[in-house]
mmCIF file of C-alpha atoms in Angstrom:
data_model
loop_
_atom_site.group_PDB
_atom_site.id
_atom_site.type_symbol
_atom_site.label_atom_id
_atom_site.label_comp_id
_atom_site.label_asym_id
_atom_site.label_seq_id
_atom_site.Cartn_x
_atom_site.Cartn_y
_atom_site.Cartn_z
ATOM 1 C CA SER V 1 -87.082 -77.305 -36.000
ATOM 2 C CA LEU V 2 -88.079 -79.421 -38.979
ATOM 3 C CA ALA V 3 -90.643 -76.870 -39.989
ATOM 4 C CA LYS V 4 -88.137 -74.066 -39.859
ATOM 5 C CA VAL V 5 -85.709 -75.989 -41.934
ATOM 6 C CA SER V 6 -88.344 -76.483 -44.496
ATOM 7 C CA GLY V 7 -89.021 -72.720 -44.629
ATOM 8 C CA TYR V 8 -92.014 -72.428 -42.263
ATOM 9 C CA GLU V 9 -91.720 -70.262 -39.161
ATOM 10 C CA ALA V 10 -93.941 -71.252 -36.270
ATOM 11 C CA PHE V 11 -96.762 -68.879 -35.328
ATOM 12 C CA TYR V 12 -96.474 -67.913 -31.638
ATOM 13 C CA GLY V 13 -99.888 -66.158 -31.482
ATOM 14 C CA ALA V 14 -101.204 -62.565 -31.576
ATOM 15 C CA SER V 15 -102.172 -60.124 -28.831
ATOM 16 C CA ALA V 16 -105.823 -59.165 -28.422
ATOM 17 C CA THR V 17 -106.479 -55.459 -29.256
ATOM 18 C CA GLY V 18 -109.348 -53.121 -28.856
ATOM 19 C CA LEU V 19 -110.410 -49.719 -27.542
ATOM 20 C CA VAL V 20 -111.082 -48.607 -23.907
ATOM 21 C CA ASN V 21 -112.836 -45.600 -22.667
ATOM 22 C CA CYS V 22 -111.539 -43.406 -19.788
ATOM 23 C CA ASP V 23 -113.862 -41.055 -17.813
ATOM 24 C CA VAL V 24 -113.094 -38.842 -14.769
ATOM 25 C CA SER V 25 -115.258 -39.309 -11.824
ATOM 26 C CA LEU V 26 -117.077 -36.010 -10.924
ATOM 27 C CA LEU V 27 -117.010 -36.942 -7.224
ATOM 28 C CA ASP V 28 -113.222 -37.120 -7.084
ATOM 29 C CA VAL V 29 -112.173 -34.146 -9.283
ATOM 30 C CA ALA V 30 -111.712 -31.815 -6.409
ATOM 31 C CA GLU V 31 -109.336 -34.364 -4.623
ATOM 32 C CA ILE V 32 -106.855 -34.469 -7.463
ATOM 33 C CA GLY V 33 -105.032 -31.264 -6.750
ATOM 34 C CA SER V 34 -103.975 -30.718 -10.328
ATOM 35 C CA ASN V 35 -105.843 -29.154 -13.464
ATOM 36 C CA LYS V 36 -104.196 -31.764 -15.670
ATOM 37 C CA ILE V 37 -103.004 -35.322 -15.358
ATOM 38 C CA TYR V 38 -100.638 -37.092 -17.708
ATOM 39 C CA ILE V 39 -100.858 -40.812 -18.779
ATOM 40 C CA PRO V 40 -97.638 -42.257 -19.970
ATOM 41 C CA ASN V 41 -97.438 -44.339 -23.177
ATOM 42 C CA LYS V 42 -97.561 -48.180 -22.277
ATOM 43 C CA THR V 43 -99.523 -47.540 -19.175
ATOM 44 C CA VAL V 44 -100.710 -50.830 -17.745
ATOM 45 C CA LEU V 45 -104.411 -51.705 -17.134
ATOM 46 C CA ILE V 46 -105.428 -54.943 -15.432
ATOM 47 C CA ASN V 47 -108.715 -56.806 -15.816
ATOM 48 C CA GLU V 48 -109.575 -57.531 -12.166
ATOM 49 C CA ASN V 49 -111.773 -60.489 -13.139
ATOM 50 C CA THR V 50 -108.999 -62.447 -14.948
ATOM 51 C CA GLY V 51 -105.833 -60.914 -13.815
ATOM 52 C CA TYR V 52 -104.544 -60.357 -17.352
ATOM 53 C CA THR V 53 -102.863 -57.069 -18.208
ATOM 54 C CA TYR V 54 -103.563 -54.693 -21.175
ATOM 55 C CA ILE V 55 -101.176 -51.907 -22.472
ATOM 56 C CA ILE V 56 -102.350 -48.402 -23.534
ATOM 57 C CA MET V 57 -100.604 -47.714 -26.823
ATOM 58 C CA LEU V 58 -100.125 -43.985 -27.493
ATOM 59 C CA PRO V 59 -98.762 -42.276 -30.665
ATOM 60 C CA THR V 60 -96.896 -39.886 -28.188
ATOM 61 C CA ASP V 61 -95.064 -40.252 -24.802
ATOM 62 C CA TYR V 62 -97.936 -38.830 -22.757
ATOM 63 C CA TYR V 63 -101.648 -38.201 -23.065
ATOM 64 C CA CYS V 64 -102.987 -35.199 -21.143
ATOM 65 C CA ILE V 65 -106.321 -35.220 -19.446
ATOM 66 C CA ASP V 66 -107.838 -31.913 -18.436
ATOM 67 C CA VAL V 67 -109.744 -32.724 -15.208
ATOM 68 C CA SER V 68 -111.594 -29.375 -15.473
ATOM 69 C CA ARG V 69 -113.554 -31.138 -18.302
ATOM 70 C CA PRO V 70 -114.735 -34.319 -16.539
ATOM 71 C CA LEU V 71 -117.588 -34.930 -18.821
ATOM 72 C CA PHE V 72 -115.295 -35.525 -21.755
ATOM 73 C CA THR V 73 -114.630 -39.226 -22.586
ATOM 74 C CA HIS V 74 -111.180 -40.249 -23.608
ATOM 75 C CA GLN V 75 -110.468 -43.448 -25.696
ATOM 76 C CA PHE V 76 -107.232 -45.350 -25.931
ATOM 77 C CA LYS V 77 -106.032 -48.334 -28.090
ATOM 78 C CA VAL V 78 -104.845 -51.267 -25.871
ATOM 79 C CA ILE V 79 -103.117 -54.533 -26.540
ATOM 80 C CA GLN V 80 -103.187 -57.492 -24.217
ATOM 81 C CA GLY V 81 -99.936 -58.571 -22.719
ATOM 82 C CA SER V 82 -96.950 -57.205 -20.905
ATOM 83 C CA PHE V 83 -93.630 -55.702 -22.263
ATOM 84 C CA LYS V 84 -90.457 -57.531 -21.491
ATOM 85 C CA GLY V 85 -86.988 -56.370 -22.275
ATOM 86 C CA SER V 86 -83.453 -57.532 -22.860
ATOM 87 C CA ALA V 87 -80.210 -55.523 -23.135
ATOM 88 C CA TYR V 88 -76.904 -56.420 -24.877
ATOM 89 C CA ALA V 89 -73.532 -54.972 -25.637
ATOM 90 C CA ALA V 90 -72.601 -55.348 -29.471
ATOM 91 C CA THR V 91 -69.538 -57.286 -30.335
ATOM 92 C CA GLY V 92 -69.109 -55.314 -33.655
ATOM 93 C CA ASN V 93 -69.166 -58.303 -35.914
ATOM 94 C CA PRO V 94 -70.847 -58.058 -39.415
ATOM 95 C CA LEU V 95 -74.466 -59.573 -39.450
ATOM 96 C CA GLU V 96 -74.381 -59.660 -35.686
ATOM 97 C CA THR V 97 -77.355 -61.723 -34.512
ATOM 98 C CA LEU V 98 -79.078 -61.714 -31.103
ATOM 99 C CA HIS V 99 -80.915 -64.750 -29.944
ATOM 100 C CA ILE V 100 -83.567 -63.905 -27.380
ATOM 101 C CA TYR V 101 -85.395 -66.623 -25.387
ATOM 102 C CA THR V 102 -89.011 -65.275 -24.681
ATOM 103 C CA GLY V 103 -90.279 -68.156 -22.609
ATOM 104 C CA GLY V 104 -93.899 -67.803 -23.825
ATOM 105 C CA LEU V 105 -96.256 -66.424 -26.521
ATOM 106 C CA PHE V 106 -95.145 -63.292 -28.111
ATOM 107 C CA ASP V 107 -96.508 -60.880 -30.862
ATOM 108 C CA ARG V 108 -93.978 -60.069 -33.542
ATOM 109 C CA GLU V 109 -95.996 -56.946 -34.490
ATOM 110 C CA TYR V 110 -94.875 -55.254 -31.216
ATOM 111 C CA ILE V 111 -91.209 -55.648 -31.176
ATOM 112 C CA GLU V 112 -88.920 -52.512 -30.435
ATOM 113 C CA VAL V 113 -85.243 -52.568 -31.262
ATOM 114 C CA LYS V 114 -82.987 -49.569 -30.141
ATOM 115 C CA VAL V 115 -79.228 -49.037 -30.547
ATOM 116 C CA ASP V 116 -77.924 -46.430 -28.180
ATOM 117 C CA GLY V 117 -81.528 -45.276 -27.548
ATOM 118 C CA GLU V 118 -82.235 -44.774 -31.253
ATOM 119 C CA ARG V 119 -85.064 -46.912 -32.822
ATOM 120 C CA TYR V 120 -84.270 -49.312 -35.717
ATOM 121 C CA THR V 121 -86.821 -50.603 -38.132
ATOM 122 C CA GLU V 122 -87.556 -54.038 -39.394
ATOM 123 C CA ALA V 123 -86.510 -54.975 -42.999
ATOM 124 C CA ALA V 124 -88.103 -57.905 -44.932
ATOM 125 C CA SER V 125 -84.735 -59.412 -45.672
ATOM 126 C CA LEU V 126 -80.997 -58.729 -45.863
ATOM 127 C CA TYR V 127 -81.150 -57.593 -49.502
ATOM 128 C CA ASP V 128 -83.867 -55.087 -48.684
ATOM 129 C CA MET V 129 -81.614 -53.173 -46.391
ATOM 130 C CA THR V 130 -79.646 -50.321 -47.932
ATOM 131 C CA GLU V 131 -76.106 -49.363 -47.223
ATOM 132 C CA ASN V 132 -75.727 -48.253 -43.482
ATOM 133 C CA SER V 133 -79.441 -48.118 -42.989
ATOM 134 C CA LYS V 134 -80.658 -48.493 -39.380
ATOM 135 C CA GLU V 135 -82.610 -51.569 -39.778
ATOM 136 C CA TYR V 136 -82.567 -55.273 -38.733
ATOM 137 C CA ILE V 137 -84.017 -58.597 -39.764
ATOM 138 C CA LEU V 138 -86.454 -60.458 -37.550
ATOM 139 C CA SER V 139 -86.900 -64.184 -37.784
ATOM 140 C CA ILE V 140 -88.486 -66.860 -35.431
ATOM 141 C CA GLY V 141 -85.885 -69.177 -34.020
ATOM 142 C CA TYR V 142 -86.271 -72.476 -32.330
ATOM 143 C CA ASP V 143 -88.337 -72.977 -29.099
ATOM 144 C CA ASN V 144 -89.700 -69.513 -28.359
ATOM 145 C CA GLU V 145 -86.740 -67.606 -29.649
ATOM 146 C CA LEU V 146 -86.438 -64.275 -31.525
ATOM 147 C CA ASP V 147 -83.402 -64.035 -33.808
ATOM 148 C CA ILE V 148 -82.536 -60.359 -34.594
ATOM 149 C CA THR V 149 -79.826 -59.728 -37.207
ATOM 150 C CA PHE V 150 -78.196 -56.442 -37.819
ATOM 151 C CA GLY V 151 -76.278 -55.307 -41.073
ATOM 152 C CA ASN V 152 -72.722 -55.473 -42.450
ATOM 153 C CA GLY V 153 -72.140 -51.935 -43.778
ATOM 154 C CA ILE V 154 -73.239 -52.916 -47.247
ATOM 155 C CA TYR V 155 -76.693 -54.278 -46.295
ATOM 156 C CA GLY V 156 -77.733 -52.384 -43.273
ATOM 157 C CA LYS V 157 -75.529 -50.567 -40.717
ATOM 158 C CA GLN V 158 -72.932 -52.724 -38.953
ATOM 159 C CA LEU V 159 -72.902 -52.235 -35.119
ATOM 160 C CA ASN V 160 -69.851 -51.019 -33.363
ATOM 161 C CA GLU V 161 -68.366 -52.834 -30.612
ATOM 162 C CA GLY V 162 -69.715 -51.807 -27.273
ATOM 163 C CA GLN V 163 -72.901 -50.199 -28.606
ATOM 164 C CA SER V 164 -76.009 -50.633 -26.299
ATOM 165 C CA VAL V 165 -78.745 -52.782 -27.803
ATOM 166 C CA THR V 166 -82.270 -53.017 -26.093
ATOM 167 C CA VAL V 167 -85.063 -55.356 -27.427
ATOM 168 C CA ASN V 168 -88.626 -55.060 -26.010
ATOM 169 C CA TYR V 169 -91.234 -57.399 -26.888
ATOM 170 C CA VAL V 170 -94.874 -58.346 -25.791
ATOM 171 C CA LEU V 171 -95.751 -61.623 -24.085
ATOM 172 C CA HIS V 172 -99.534 -62.326 -24.241
ATOM 173 C CA VAL V 173 -102.031 -65.100 -23.412
ATOM 174 C CA GLY V 174 -103.564 -65.560 -26.870
ATOM 175 C CA ALA V 175 -107.228 -66.101 -27.180
ATOM 176 C CA LEU V 176 -107.708 -65.878 -23.416
ATOM 177 C CA GLY V 177 -107.111 -62.094 -23.694
ATOM 178 C CA ASN V 178 -110.158 -61.455 -25.775
ATOM 179 C CA ILE V 179 -112.990 -59.578 -24.055
ATOM 180 C CA LYS V 180 -116.431 -59.020 -25.308
ATOM 181 C CA THR V 181 -118.439 -55.804 -24.394
ATOM 182 C CA SER V 182 -121.052 -58.148 -22.966
ATOM 183 C CA ASP V 183 -118.554 -59.819 -20.582
ATOM 184 C CA ILE V 184 -118.278 -58.913 -16.854
ATOM 185 C CA SER V 185 -114.894 -57.019 -16.782
ATOM 186 C CA LYS V 186 -113.475 -54.454 -14.415
ATOM 187 C CA LEU V 187 -110.453 -52.553 -15.774
ATOM 188 C CA SER V 188 -108.259 -50.564 -13.469
ATOM 189 C CA ILE V 189 -104.997 -48.779 -13.915
ATOM 190 C CA ALA V 190 -101.946 -50.599 -12.582
ATOM 191 C CA SER V 191 -99.090 -48.192 -13.264
ATOM 192 C CA PRO V 192 -98.483 -44.479 -12.188
ATOM 193 C CA VAL V 193 -99.922 -41.261 -13.704
ATOM 194 C CA TYR V 194 -98.531 -37.870 -13.151
ATOM 195 C CA ASP V 195 -99.756 -34.281 -12.370
ATOM 196 C CA SER V 196 -98.812 -31.057 -13.944
ATOM 197 C CA PHE V 197 -95.623 -30.879 -11.763
ATOM 198 C CA GLY V 198 -94.364 -34.320 -12.642
ATOM 199 C CA ASN V 199 -95.427 -35.881 -9.421
ATOM 200 C CA SER V 200 -96.639 -39.419 -9.307
ATOM 201 C CA ILE V 201 -100.344 -39.731 -8.354
ATOM 202 C CA SER V 202 -100.976 -42.766 -6.270
ATOM 203 C CA ASP V 203 -104.663 -42.578 -5.717
ATOM 204 C CA ILE V 204 -106.149 -42.835 -9.201
ATOM 205 C CA ASP V 205 -109.577 -44.013 -8.493
ATOM 206 C CA PHE V 206 -111.008 -41.073 -10.197
ATOM 207 C CA LEU V 207 -110.124 -42.694 -13.580
ATOM 208 C CA LYS V 208 -112.905 -44.963 -14.595
ATOM 209 C CA PHE V 209 -112.111 -47.345 -17.497
ATOM 210 C CA SER V 210 -114.551 -49.303 -19.551
ATOM 211 C CA LEU V 211 -114.745 -51.228 -22.843
ATOM 212 C CA GLY V 212 -115.022 -48.966 -25.994
ATOM 213 C CA SER V 213 -115.131 -52.073 -28.211
ATOM 214 C CA ASN V 214 -114.547 -55.805 -28.140
ATOM 215 C CA ILE V 215 -110.898 -56.548 -27.345
ATOM 216 C CA SER V 216 -110.289 -59.190 -29.927
ATOM 217 C CA GLY V 217 -107.905 -60.800 -32.335
ATOM 218 C CA GLY V 218 -106.028 -62.592 -29.606
ATOM 219 C CA MET V 219 -104.772 -65.950 -31.059
ATOM 220 C CA ASP V 220 -102.909 -68.898 -29.659
ATOM 221 C CA SER V 221 -99.735 -70.313 -31.098
ATOM 222 C CA ASP V 222 -99.648 -73.135 -33.721
ATOM 223 C CA THR V 223 -100.108 -76.614 -32.294
ATOM 224 C CA ALA V 224 -97.614 -79.296 -33.034
ATOM 225 C CA ALA V 225 -100.236 -80.940 -35.276
ATOM 226 C CA ASP V 226 -100.626 -77.681 -37.197
ATOM 227 C CA ILE V 227 -96.881 -77.365 -37.764
ATOM 228 C CA ARG V 228 -96.636 -80.844 -38.976
ATOM 229 C CA LYS V 229 -99.317 -80.313 -41.591
ATOM 230 C CA MET V 230 -97.474 -77.126 -42.675
ATOM 231 C CA ILE V 231 -94.230 -79.105 -43.482
ATOM 232 C CA GLY V 232 -94.298 -79.604 -47.309
ATOM 233 C CA TYR V 233 -97.178 -77.232 -47.895
ATOM 234 C CA ASN V 234 -95.709 -73.863 -46.870
ATOM 235 C CA SER V 235 -95.100 -71.312 -49.539
ATOM 236 C CA ARG V 236 -91.427 -70.556 -50.233
ATOM 237 C CA SER V 237 -92.450 -67.107 -51.650
ATOM 238 C CA LEU V 238 -94.080 -66.076 -48.332
ATOM 239 C CA VAL V 239 -97.639 -66.090 -49.832
ATOM 240 C CA ILE V 240 -100.799 -68.163 -49.155
ATOM 241 C CA ALA V 241 -100.454 -70.346 -52.215
ATOM 242 C CA SER V 242 -102.711 -73.398 -51.727
ATOM 243 C CA GLU V 243 -105.909 -74.668 -50.187
ATOM 244 C CA ASN V 244 -103.962 -76.303 -47.350
ATOM 245 C CA ASN V 245 -102.258 -72.876 -46.588
ATOM 246 C CA PHE V 246 -105.700 -71.209 -46.467
ATOM 247 C CA LYS V 247 -107.149 -73.864 -44.076
ATOM 248 C CA LEU V 248 -104.358 -73.622 -41.719
ATOM 249 C CA PHE V 249 -104.311 -69.869 -41.719
ATOM 250 C CA PHE V 250 -108.037 -69.622 -40.963
ATOM 251 C CA ASN V 251 -107.788 -72.281 -38.111
ATOM 252 C CA ARG V 252 -105.533 -69.854 -36.159
ATOM 253 C CA PHE V 253 -108.624 -67.525 -35.477
ATOM 254 C CA SER V 254 -110.661 -68.607 -32.578
ATOM 255 C CA PHE V 255 -113.829 -66.928 -33.927
ATOM 256 C CA ILE V 256 -113.968 -69.011 -36.956
ATOM 257 C CA GLY V 257 -115.628 -72.310 -36.516
ATOM 258 C CA HIS V 258 -115.814 -74.068 -39.863
ATOM 259 C CA THR V 259 -114.213 -73.513 -43.255
ATOM 260 C CA ASN V 260 -114.901 -74.920 -46.679
ATOM 261 C CA ILE V 261 -112.100 -74.045 -49.029
ATOM 262 C CA HIS V 262 -111.638 -75.244 -52.637
ATOM 263 C CA SER V 263 -110.001 -74.347 -55.830
ATOM 264 C CA GLU V 264 -110.376 -75.547 -59.352
ATOM 265 C CA ASP V 265 -107.384 -77.304 -61.193
ATOM 266 C CA ASN V 266 -104.948 -74.851 -62.615
ATOM 267 C CA SER V 267 -106.828 -71.863 -61.161
ATOM 268 C CA LEU V 268 -105.445 -69.063 -59.167
ATOM 269 C CA VAL V 269 -108.855 -68.505 -57.452
ATOM 270 C CA VAL V 270 -109.373 -69.951 -54.079
ATOM 271 C CA ASN V 271 -113.033 -70.038 -52.765
ATOM 272 C CA ALA V 272 -113.446 -69.830 -49.064
ATOM 273 C CA ILE V 273 -116.582 -70.149 -46.853
ATOM 274 C CA CYS V 274 -116.055 -69.306 -43.304
ATOM 275 C CA THR V 275 -118.710 -69.591 -40.386
ATOM 276 C CA SER V 276 -118.512 -68.090 -36.968
ATOM 277 C CA ASN V 277 -117.728 -70.196 -34.011
ATOM 278 C CA TYR V 278 -120.781 -69.996 -31.867
ATOM 279 C CA ALA V 279 -119.665 -72.660 -29.338
#
């Protein structure tokens, strides 16, 4: 709370991301009963070795796999975590703000806000929203809380009383969700796929998933010690401005072991040397 008052928003970590390959088993193609299968966006995979879930992120609602071409390898982007949602009815007040308690680590890069089913986009600040634009402001509240603020008609669109607002966000496990291609991991699908007729396919052992790259970038949240250090050193202009800012920024990454950062007096150049964390 003291850090937020001073202008610093606590970092609640980031989801691990990467690529997975999907192959169709030749032995099971004849048992599918459909020439095509459809994988929905946000289909869930599970790592059977750790129990952590990973979400397939598609640019469309569905991805079609032609099972008549089983030798073709399909590749998907995944993020570690699980989607959680909250629903509200708008009161119609100007600058209406929703307070959402997440109860865990969340990734602010994967937050979806919809009003009556229509997607709203995030704005950097209130004054960046144009008149009646369908935008919102996102800030980090106290104790794992998301604050989502809508407009007032002059800056952004003001909500009408009774409008349905849904917010979806991703909860993750931070650095524990990282997977190296050399790690022993078994990925299996944990949500339904569909045939050409829209029927759910329950037996989906014919889809074989493997790592297409390291799943990396998962980061834990700031510790209390890190947040205490940031008080008094955070940048009011939302940029990394001092040596201390850079040190704390690099400390968030689990794959960085040691940093040596220095800057000459009255210089805008910051020199940084980072070594990998081989431990």
